[in-house]
């Protein structure tokens, strides 16, 4: 290659075979999402034991559950956008170390304030790590596959929940609830070491930020082995822009304002109902005569359906378009979650309805994030994904509190699940109202949520 050679980074990533470092990078990022689901599940499994040891009344456990969810929202909304300024990898690495360390610290909590503080900071790390992982993985694959990749990445969330349940059933009776937090803390710290050693920075981000050519050449050579580049090469393929002090404002630039709001509504509903279904269903169904053990089986089926649909959500959007896929997913969720309240106390009926909920919400949640991953340009991609996911975290924080108010007001179980079904209908209407346009330069996914140029 001559001294005057020019390499279009986006074109290189588009044409090169996906393998080696890129497959490893996607796998490492998927593990980040897995630990998100694992952490949120183990606190629920450990909650009764924690309540006894710290003398927390059952009603007070709501604050324990919400502490990490609040941290998740703050991390996604406030900290994840830092990755658009200082780099995907460095922010991701710091976030993984954060949630690993404070998961371990949870075991040492000797008071309720300490427990809430540890859970909140754990949530900060998780809320920052997941959007960074999605942004980094999506920028290491061809642009047309970004939504497809986001689906399997987010499938790690329900897989983590299943893994936590399997480990919890074995470890808690023999080793105590603390054992889950040992696994949930040490494993992310090991993952952080692997990220530091093996995960490359996004070449697209490096070009966008005007990094030294030597660093871009070194990174691109890792991502695409065999490509002849060196420090004398001129790299193009991403338009350099000055990053604003408040890049979130660019999510509301003329042309994408309305669709950003609609995306947020869909995300709020998808994640809010998802968490409510997982956390409140056993409590709501118990007075109707549904044993907790049977509800656990139904929720296992819910998670299984969610794993399949979450992995498929991004691909379905890439293949058929968001306006076709997301409304159907939300409609399926509405039928399932509304049906739970109607068919109870039939355990077989509840199990069937929970499968529908898992399929619908799995596809809707991964589809929303997959859409965000392809809808925004490089300069604000982590901001866009972080805010879409952060608003979803606000939904997951708010939903259980709303259902708690309804339960305290002695609403009928069918009525509570009916409200959740109505919320799913609202999410579907928001998804249907998004206006697709042709892909922009450097943003090649066939369907985006934007209404104008980025």
Short mmCIF file of C-alpha atoms in Angstrom, two decimals:
data_model
loop_
_atom_site.label_atom_id
_atom_site.label_comp_id
_atom_site.label_asym_id
_atom_site.label_seq_id
_atom_site.Cartn_x
_atom_site.Cartn_y
_atom_site.Cartn_z
CA UNK A 1 0.00 0.00 0.00
CA UNK A 2 1.37 3.40 -0.96
CA UNK A 3 1.73 6.44 1.23
CA UNK A 4 -1.27 8.03 -0.48
CA UNK A 5 -3.60 5.09 0.13
CA UNK A 6 -7.08 5.85 1.49
CA UNK A 7 -9.22 3.36 3.38
CA UNK A 8 -12.95 3.79 3.93
CA UNK A 9 -13.45 2.19 7.35
CA UNK A 10 -17.18 1.71 6.91
CA UNK A 11 -16.70 -0.02 3.57
CA UNK A 12 -14.01 -2.30 5.03
CA UNK A 13 -16.28 -3.40 7.87
CA UNK A 14 -19.14 -3.84 5.42
CA UNK A 15 -17.24 -6.14 3.08
CA UNK A 16 -14.98 -8.12 5.41
CA UNK A 17 -16.06 -11.53 6.64
CA UNK A 18 -17.37 -11.51 10.20
CA UNK A 19 -15.12 -13.75 12.25
CA UNK A 20 -12.34 -13.89 14.77
CA UNK A 21 -12.13 -10.69 16.79
CA UNK A 22 -15.55 -9.46 15.71
CA UNK A 23 -17.31 -12.65 16.81
CA UNK A 24 -15.41 -12.54 20.11
CA UNK A 25 -16.36 -8.89 20.61
CA UNK A 26 -20.07 -9.60 20.08
CA UNK A 27 -19.84 -12.55 22.50
CA UNK A 28 -18.20 -10.43 25.21
CA UNK A 29 -20.82 -7.71 24.76
CA UNK A 30 -23.58 -10.34 24.99
CA UNK A 31 -22.16 -11.44 28.35
CA UNK A 32 -22.62 -7.89 29.62
CA UNK A 33 -26.35 -8.13 28.88
CA UNK A 34 -26.45 -11.59 30.48
CA UNK A 35 -25.11 -10.20 33.76
CA UNK A 36 -27.77 -7.49 33.62
CA UNK A 37 -30.51 -10.12 33.64
CA UNK A 38 -28.62 -12.23 36.19
CA UNK A 39 -28.30 -9.34 38.65
CA UNK A 40 -31.93 -8.30 38.47
CA UNK A 41 -33.04 -11.87 39.08
CA UNK A 42 -30.75 -12.71 42.01
CA UNK A 43 -31.96 -9.77 44.08
CA UNK A 44 -35.49 -11.12 43.77
CA UNK A 45 -34.41 -14.61 44.81
CA UNK A 46 -32.38 -13.29 47.73
CA UNK A 47 -34.94 -10.71 48.88
CA UNK A 48 -36.76 -12.89 51.48
CA UNK A 49 -33.48 -13.82 53.16
CA UNK A 50 -32.21 -10.24 53.06
CA UNK A 51 -35.49 -9.01 54.53
CA UNK A 52 -35.15 -11.41 57.45
CA UNK A 53 -31.51 -10.57 58.15
CA UNK A 54 -32.03 -6.78 57.98
CA UNK A 55 -35.56 -6.84 59.45
CA UNK A 56 -37.09 -5.22 56.36
CA UNK A 57 -40.91 -5.43 56.14
CA UNK A 58 -42.25 -7.01 52.96
CA UNK A 59 -43.60 -3.66 51.77
CA UNK A 60 -40.13 -2.20 52.13
CA UNK A 61 -38.67 -4.60 49.58
CA UNK A 62 -40.10 -2.40 46.84
CA UNK A 63 -37.41 0.17 47.58
CA UNK A 64 -34.73 -2.54 47.43
CA UNK A 65 -35.94 -3.66 44.00
CA UNK A 66 -36.25 -0.09 42.74
CA UNK A 67 -32.80 1.06 43.91
CA UNK A 68 -30.91 -0.82 41.19
CA UNK A 69 -33.56 0.06 38.60
CA UNK A 70 -33.15 3.74 39.44
CA UNK A 71 -29.39 3.35 39.00
CA UNK A 72 -29.97 1.61 35.67
CA UNK A 73 -32.01 4.57 34.45
CA UNK A 74 -29.43 7.15 35.58
CA UNK A 75 -26.60 5.12 34.08
CA UNK A 76 -28.32 4.84 30.72
CA UNK A 77 -29.45 8.47 30.60
CA UNK A 78 -26.45 10.26 32.11
CA UNK A 79 -23.33 8.10 32.01
CA UNK A 80 -23.70 6.00 28.83
CA UNK A 81 -23.51 9.12 26.59
CA UNK A 82 -19.92 9.59 27.82
CA UNK A 83 -19.04 6.79 25.41
CA UNK A 84 -19.76 9.16 22.53
CA UNK A 85 -16.96 11.41 23.82
CA UNK A 86 -14.26 9.28 25.40
CA UNK A 87 -14.78 5.92 23.72
CA UNK A 88 -16.96 2.83 23.87
CA UNK A 89 -14.38 0.47 25.34
CA UNK A 90 -13.08 2.60 28.22
CA UNK A 91 -16.59 3.46 29.47
CA UNK A 92 -17.73 -0.14 29.08
CA UNK A 93 -14.72 -1.42 31.02
CA UNK A 94 -15.26 1.02 33.89
CA UNK A 95 -18.96 0.18 34.05
CA UNK A 96 -18.38 -3.59 34.19
CA UNK A 97 -15.84 -3.18 37.01
CA UNK A 98 -18.35 -0.96 38.82
CA UNK A 99 -21.27 -3.34 38.80
CA UNK A 100 -19.08 -6.35 39.55
CA UNK A 101 -17.48 -4.70 42.59
CA UNK A 102 -20.74 -3.40 44.04
CA UNK A 103 -22.53 -6.70 43.49
CA UNK A 104 -19.90 -8.20 45.77
CA UNK A 105 -20.33 -5.32 48.20
CA UNK A 106 -24.05 -6.10 48.50
CA UNK A 107 -23.16 -9.13 50.63
CA UNK A 108 -21.61 -6.88 53.26
CA UNK A 109 -24.58 -4.55 53.69
CA UNK A 110 -25.40 -4.32 57.37
CA UNK A 111 -28.17 -1.76 57.11
CA UNK A 112 -30.96 -0.78 54.77
CA UNK A 113 -29.28 2.50 53.66
CA UNK A 114 -26.08 0.61 52.81
CA UNK A 115 -28.04 -2.00 50.88
CA UNK A 116 -29.91 0.66 48.90
CA UNK A 117 -26.66 2.48 48.16
CA UNK A 118 -24.88 -0.65 46.94
CA UNK A 119 -27.84 -1.60 44.75
CA UNK A 120 -28.08 1.89 43.26
CA UNK A 121 -24.39 1.97 42.29
CA UNK A 122 -24.66 -1.56 40.90
CA UNK A 123 -27.49 -0.27 38.74
CA UNK A 124 -25.36 2.69 37.62
CA UNK A 125 -22.76 0.28 36.28
CA UNK A 126 -25.27 -1.96 34.56
CA UNK A 127 -27.20 0.96 33.07
CA UNK A 128 -23.99 2.36 31.61
CA UNK A 129 -22.52 -0.92 30.41
CA UNK A 130 -25.39 -2.32 28.36
CA UNK A 131 -25.86 0.60 25.89
CA UNK A 132 -22.07 0.86 25.51
CA UNK A 133 -21.88 -2.84 24.70
CA UNK A 134 -24.69 -2.57 22.17
CA UNK A 135 -23.12 0.47 20.49
CA UNK A 136 -19.68 -1.11 20.32
CA UNK A 137 -20.90 -4.44 18.98
CA UNK A 138 -23.17 -2.79 16.42
CA UNK A 139 -20.29 -0.68 15.07
CA UNK A 140 -18.06 -3.72 14.59
CA UNK A 141 -20.50 -5.42 12.19
CA UNK A 142 -21.85 -4.34 8.79
CA UNK A 143 -24.38 -1.54 9.13
CA UNK A 144 -27.17 -3.63 7.62
CA UNK A 145 -26.79 -6.20 10.41
CA UNK A 146 -26.81 -3.84 13.39
CA UNK A 147 -30.44 -4.41 14.30
CA UNK A 148 -29.95 -8.15 13.82
CA UNK A 149 -26.95 -8.17 16.17
CA UNK A 150 -28.79 -6.16 18.84
CA UNK A 151 -31.39 -8.93 19.17
CA UNK A 152 -29.00 -11.72 20.20
CA UNK A 153 -27.13 -9.25 22.41
CA UNK A 154 -30.25 -8.41 24.33
CA UNK A 155 -31.22 -12.08 24.49
CA UNK A 156 -28.55 -12.25 27.17
CA UNK A 157 -30.98 -10.52 29.54
CA UNK A 158 -33.54 -13.37 29.80
CA UNK A 159 -30.76 -15.97 29.57
CA UNK A 160 -29.21 -14.34 32.64
CA UNK A 161 -32.55 -14.63 34.43
CA UNK A 162 -32.83 -18.32 33.61
CA UNK A 163 -29.24 -18.92 34.75
CA UNK A 164 -29.88 -17.09 38.03
CA UNK A 165 -32.94 -19.23 38.68
CA UNK A 166 -31.10 -22.47 38.03
CA UNK A 167 -28.15 -21.49 40.23
CA UNK A 168 -30.39 -20.08 42.92
CA UNK A 169 -32.38 -23.30 43.26
CA UNK A 170 -29.14 -25.14 43.98
CA UNK A 171 -26.97 -22.61 45.83
CA UNK A 172 -29.35 -20.80 48.17
CA UNK A 173 -30.46 -23.90 50.16
CA UNK A 174 -26.87 -25.08 50.68
CA UNK A 175 -24.62 -22.02 50.45
CA UNK A 176 -26.97 -19.17 51.32
CA UNK A 177 -28.14 -16.15 49.33
CA UNK A 178 -24.67 -14.59 49.45
CA UNK A 179 -23.38 -17.26 47.07
CA UNK A 180 -25.35 -15.76 44.20
CA UNK A 181 -23.69 -12.40 44.75
CA UNK A 182 -20.27 -14.03 44.79
CA UNK A 183 -20.97 -15.43 41.33
CA UNK A 184 -22.64 -12.19 40.18
CA UNK A 185 -19.65 -10.13 41.36
CA UNK A 186 -16.61 -12.20 40.47
CA UNK A 187 -17.78 -13.24 37.00
CA UNK A 188 -18.13 -9.62 35.75
CA UNK A 189 -14.67 -8.79 37.11
CA UNK A 190 -13.25 -11.69 35.10
CA UNK A 191 -15.21 -10.38 32.10
CA UNK A 192 -13.66 -6.93 32.65
CA UNK A 193 -10.18 -8.46 32.33
CA UNK A 194 -11.19 -10.13 29.06
CA UNK A 195 -12.67 -6.87 27.77
CA UNK A 196 -9.49 -4.99 28.61
CA UNK A 197 -7.27 -7.56 26.89
CA UNK A 198 -9.36 -8.71 23.93
CA UNK A 199 -12.00 -6.16 22.99
CA UNK A 200 -11.04 -3.54 20.36
CA UNK A 201 -12.35 0.01 20.28
CA UNK A 202 -14.81 0.83 17.50
CA UNK A 203 -12.83 1.86 14.37
CA UNK A 204 -15.82 3.94 13.29
CA UNK A 205 -15.71 5.86 16.56
CA UNK A 206 -11.94 6.42 16.24
CA UNK A 207 -12.33 7.93 12.77
CA UNK A 208 -15.30 9.98 13.92
CA UNK A 209 -13.24 11.46 16.76
CA UNK A 210 -10.13 12.06 14.63
CA UNK A 211 -7.90 9.59 16.49
CA UNK A 212 -4.26 9.26 15.34
CA UNK A 213 -3.90 7.24 12.15
CA UNK A 214 -1.51 4.84 13.89
CA UNK A 215 -4.15 3.89 16.44
CA UNK A 216 -6.85 3.48 13.77
CA UNK A 217 -4.51 1.31 11.69
CA UNK A 218 -3.65 -0.87 14.68
CA UNK A 219 -7.29 -1.30 15.67
CA UNK A 220 -8.52 -1.98 12.14
CA UNK A 221 -5.80 -4.59 11.64
CA UNK A 222 -7.13 -6.43 14.71
CA UNK A 223 -10.73 -6.24 13.58
CA UNK A 224 -10.05 -7.23 9.96
CA UNK A 225 -6.93 -9.43 9.88
CA UNK A 226 -5.03 -9.38 6.62
CA UNK A 227 -5.97 -5.82 5.73
CA UNK A 228 -2.84 -3.92 4.68
CA UNK A 229 -2.96 -0.62 6.55
CA UNK A 230 -0.37 1.42 8.40
CA UNK A 231 0.05 4.81 10.06
CA UNK A 232 0.54 6.51 6.68
CA UNK A 233 -2.91 5.45 5.49
CA UNK A 234 -5.64 8.05 5.29
CA UNK A 235 -8.84 6.82 6.92
CA UNK A 236 -12.31 7.99 5.95
CA UNK A 237 -15.83 6.70 6.26
CA UNK A 238 -17.17 8.70 9.18
CA UNK A 239 -17.92 12.37 9.07
CA UNK A 240 -16.09 14.18 11.83
CA UNK A 241 -18.26 16.44 13.90
CA UNK A 242 -17.77 18.55 16.95
CA UNK A 243 -19.52 16.83 19.83
CA UNK A 244 -21.86 19.18 21.61
CA UNK A 245 -21.84 19.62 25.37
CA UNK A 246 -25.36 18.19 25.50
CA UNK A 247 -25.52 15.68 22.60
CA UNK A 248 -28.92 14.42 23.78
CA UNK A 249 -30.38 17.52 22.15
CA UNK A 250 -29.48 16.08 18.80
CA UNK A 251 -31.96 13.28 19.36
CA UNK A 252 -34.59 15.99 18.97
CA UNK A 253 -33.17 17.73 15.91
CA UNK A 254 -35.73 18.64 13.28
CA UNK A 255 -36.73 15.46 11.51
CA UNK A 256 -36.29 13.01 14.37
CA UNK A 257 -38.06 14.73 17.27
CA UNK A 258 -41.43 12.98 17.00
CA UNK A 259 -40.05 9.54 16.33
CA UNK A 260 -37.60 9.77 19.23
CA UNK A 261 -40.55 10.44 21.56
CA UNK A 262 -42.49 7.52 20.07
CA UNK A 263 -39.46 5.26 20.49
CA UNK A 264 -39.24 6.28 24.14
CA UNK A 265 -42.94 5.53 24.71
CA UNK A 266 -42.50 2.07 23.23
CA UNK A 267 -39.38 1.45 25.32
CA UNK A 268 -41.06 2.68 28.53
CA UNK A 269 -43.97 0.30 28.02
CA UNK A 270 -41.92 -2.72 26.92
CA UNK A 271 -39.51 -2.68 29.84
CA UNK A 272 -42.07 -1.53 32.38
CA UNK A 273 -44.48 -4.39 31.69
CA UNK A 274 -41.56 -6.83 31.39
CA UNK A 275 -40.35 -6.12 34.93
CA UNK A 276 -43.86 -5.97 36.41
CA UNK A 277 -44.69 -9.38 34.95
CA UNK A 278 -41.53 -10.93 36.40
CA UNK A 279 -41.74 -9.34 39.84
CA UNK A 280 -45.44 -9.06 40.65
CA UNK A 281 -47.07 -12.10 39.01
CA UNK A 282 -46.39 -14.58 41.86
CA UNK A 283 -47.73 -12.14 44.46
CA UNK A 284 -50.82 -11.23 42.45
CA UNK A 285 -51.77 -14.81 41.61
CA UNK A 286 -51.16 -16.35 45.04
CA UNK A 287 -54.49 -15.12 46.55
CA UNK A 288 -56.30 -16.75 43.62
CA UNK A 289 -54.94 -20.14 44.61
CA UNK A 290 -52.05 -20.40 42.15
CA UNK A 291 -49.08 -21.95 44.02
CA UNK A 292 -45.83 -20.03 43.81
CA UNK A 293 -44.09 -23.15 42.50
CA UNK A 294 -46.53 -23.32 39.57
CA UNK A 295 -46.11 -19.63 38.92
CA UNK A 296 -42.34 -20.18 38.82
CA UNK A 297 -42.85 -22.77 36.07
CA UNK A 298 -45.00 -20.32 34.12
CA UNK A 299 -42.36 -17.61 34.49
CA UNK A 300 -39.71 -20.07 33.31
CA UNK A 301 -41.77 -20.54 30.15
CA UNK A 302 -42.09 -16.77 29.93
CA UNK A 303 -38.30 -16.46 30.02
CA UNK A 304 -37.88 -19.22 27.46
CA UNK A 305 -40.23 -17.46 25.06
CA UNK A 306 -38.46 -14.20 25.75
CA UNK A 307 -35.06 -15.72 24.91
CA UNK A 308 -36.29 -16.87 21.49
CA UNK A 309 -38.15 -13.67 20.67
CA UNK A 310 -35.41 -11.38 21.98
CA UNK A 311 -32.86 -13.04 19.73
CA UNK A 312 -35.21 -12.76 16.76
CA UNK A 313 -36.48 -9.20 17.32
CA UNK A 314 -33.66 -7.34 15.61
CA UNK A 315 -33.62 -9.74 12.65
CA UNK A 316 -37.39 -9.39 12.18
CA UNK A 317 -37.10 -5.61 12.14
CA UNK A 318 -34.28 -5.80 9.59
CA UNK A 319 -36.32 -8.18 7.43
CA UNK A 320 -39.83 -6.75 7.69
CA UNK A 321 -39.48 -3.26 9.18
CA UNK A 322 -40.24 -1.81 12.60
CA UNK A 323 -43.75 -0.64 11.77
CA UNK A 324 -44.79 -4.18 10.92
CA UNK A 325 -43.00 -6.10 13.66
CA UNK A 326 -43.27 -3.98 16.80
CA UNK A 327 -47.07 -3.42 16.77
CA UNK A 328 -47.62 -7.17 16.34
CA UNK A 329 -45.22 -7.89 19.22
CA UNK A 330 -47.01 -5.43 21.51
CA UNK A 331 -50.41 -6.85 20.49
CA UNK A 332 -49.23 -10.35 21.38
CA UNK A 333 -48.03 -9.00 24.73
CA UNK A 334 -51.39 -7.35 25.37
CA UNK A 335 -53.27 -10.58 24.72
CA UNK A 336 -50.91 -12.56 26.93
CA UNK A 337 -50.63 -10.25 29.92
CA UNK A 338 -54.33 -9.38 29.88
CA UNK A 339 -55.16 -13.06 29.56
CA UNK A 340 -53.17 -14.00 32.67
CA UNK A 341 -55.67 -12.23 34.87
CA UNK A 342 -58.63 -13.76 33.03
CA UNK A 343 -57.54 -17.43 33.00
CA UNK A 344 -56.19 -17.58 36.58
CA UNK A 345 -56.33 -19.75 38.67
CA UNK A 346 -55.89 -22.22 35.81
CA UNK A 347 -52.16 -22.97 35.96
CA UNK A 348 -52.07 -24.37 32.44
CA UNK A 349 -53.88 -21.31 31.17
CA UNK A 350 -51.47 -18.98 32.97
CA UNK A 351 -48.53 -20.91 31.49
CA UNK A 352 -49.88 -20.49 27.95
CA UNK A 353 -50.49 -16.79 28.48
CA UNK A 354 -47.00 -16.31 29.91
CA UNK A 355 -45.48 -17.86 26.78
CA UNK A 356 -47.33 -15.24 24.73
CA UNK A 357 -46.09 -12.49 27.03
CA UNK A 358 -42.51 -13.72 26.69
CA UNK A 359 -42.69 -13.90 22.91
CA UNK A 360 -44.30 -10.47 22.62
CA UNK A 361 -42.25 -8.53 25.14
CA UNK A 362 -39.02 -10.28 24.17
CA UNK A 363 -39.45 -9.18 20.58
CA UNK A 364 -40.68 -5.71 21.54
CA UNK A 365 -37.84 -4.95 23.98
CA UNK A 366 -35.02 -6.18 21.75
CA UNK A 367 -36.69 -4.64 18.71
CA UNK A 368 -36.86 -1.21 20.33
CA UNK A 369 -33.17 -1.29 21.26
CA UNK A 370 -32.23 -2.79 17.90
CA UNK A 371 -34.05 0.07 16.22
CA UNK A 372 -32.22 2.63 18.35
CA UNK A 373 -28.88 1.03 17.41
CA UNK A 374 -29.45 1.75 13.70
CA UNK A 375 -31.48 4.94 13.92
CA UNK A 376 -28.79 7.43 14.95
CA UNK A 377 -25.43 8.43 13.42
CA UNK A 378 -22.14 7.46 15.04
CA UNK A 379 -21.71 10.77 16.89
CA UNK A 380 -24.83 10.18 18.99
CA UNK A 381 -25.38 6.42 18.74
CA UNK A 382 -24.47 5.64 22.37
CA UNK A 383 -26.58 8.62 23.41
CA UNK A 384 -29.54 7.35 21.39
CA UNK A 385 -29.24 3.78 22.62
CA UNK A 386 -28.53 4.93 26.18
CA UNK A 387 -31.57 7.18 26.34
CA UNK A 388 -33.88 4.63 24.70
CA UNK A 389 -32.72 2.02 27.18
CA UNK A 390 -32.69 4.55 30.04
CA UNK A 391 -36.31 5.52 29.41
CA UNK A 392 -37.09 1.80 29.40
CA UNK A 393 -35.38 1.57 32.78
CA UNK A 394 -37.57 4.41 34.02
CA UNK A 395 -40.51 2.29 32.92
CA UNK A 396 -39.14 -0.73 34.76
CA UNK A 397 -38.74 1.44 37.87
CA UNK A 398 -42.18 3.03 37.59
CA UNK A 399 -44.22 -0.03 36.63
CA UNK A 400 -43.81 -1.99 39.87
CA UNK A 401 -44.62 1.12 41.91
CA UNK A 402 -47.84 1.71 39.92
CA UNK A 403 -48.92 -1.90 40.37
CA UNK A 404 -48.13 -1.59 44.08
CA UNK A 405 -50.53 1.34 44.29
CA UNK A 406 -53.23 -0.64 42.45
CA UNK A 407 -52.73 -3.64 44.72
CA UNK A 408 -52.91 -1.45 47.83
CA UNK A 409 -56.18 -0.03 46.50
CA UNK A 410 -57.57 -3.58 46.35
CA UNK A 411 -57.95 -3.71 42.57
CA UNK A 412 -59.10 -7.04 41.20
CA UNK A 413 -56.29 -9.14 39.79
CA UNK A 414 -57.94 -9.22 36.37
CA UNK A 415 -58.14 -5.44 36.46
CA UNK A 416 -54.43 -5.04 37.25
CA UNK A 417 -53.43 -7.32 34.39
CA UNK A 418 -55.95 -5.49 32.20
CA UNK A 419 -54.11 -2.22 32.87
CA UNK A 420 -50.87 -3.89 31.80
CA UNK A 421 -52.55 -5.10 28.63
CA UNK A 422 -53.77 -1.58 27.88
CA UNK A 423 -50.23 -0.29 28.35
CA UNK A 424 -49.03 -2.80 25.74
CA UNK A 425 -51.66 -1.50 23.33
CA UNK A 426 -50.29 2.02 23.89
CA UNK A 427 -46.77 0.78 23.11
CA UNK A 428 -48.01 -0.82 19.90
CA UNK A 429 -49.72 2.38 18.80
CA UNK A 430 -46.51 4.35 19.41
CA UNK A 431 -44.51 1.84 17.36
CA UNK A 432 -47.04 1.96 14.53
CA UNK A 433 -46.81 5.76 14.40
CA UNK A 434 -43.04 5.79 13.74
CA UNK A 435 -42.31 7.00 10.22
CA UNK A 436 -39.68 4.98 8.32
CA UNK A 437 -37.48 6.61 5.69
CA UNK A 438 -34.70 5.50 3.43
CA UNK A 439 -31.39 4.75 5.14
CA UNK A 440 -28.97 7.66 5.36
CA UNK A 441 -25.35 7.62 4.27
CA UNK A 442 -23.35 5.41 6.60
CA UNK A 443 -26.55 4.13 8.17
CA UNK A 444 -27.56 1.30 5.91
CA UNK A 445 -30.26 -0.49 7.86
CA UNK A 446 -33.38 -0.75 5.69
CA UNK A 447 -35.65 0.81 8.27
CA UNK A 448 -34.94 3.62 10.72
CA UNK A 449 -37.07 5.65 13.07
CA UNK A 450 -35.77 8.95 11.78
CA UNK A 451 -37.90 11.28 9.72
CA UNK A 452 -35.05 13.28 8.27
CA UNK A 453 -31.34 13.49 7.86
CA UNK A 454 -29.18 12.97 10.90
#
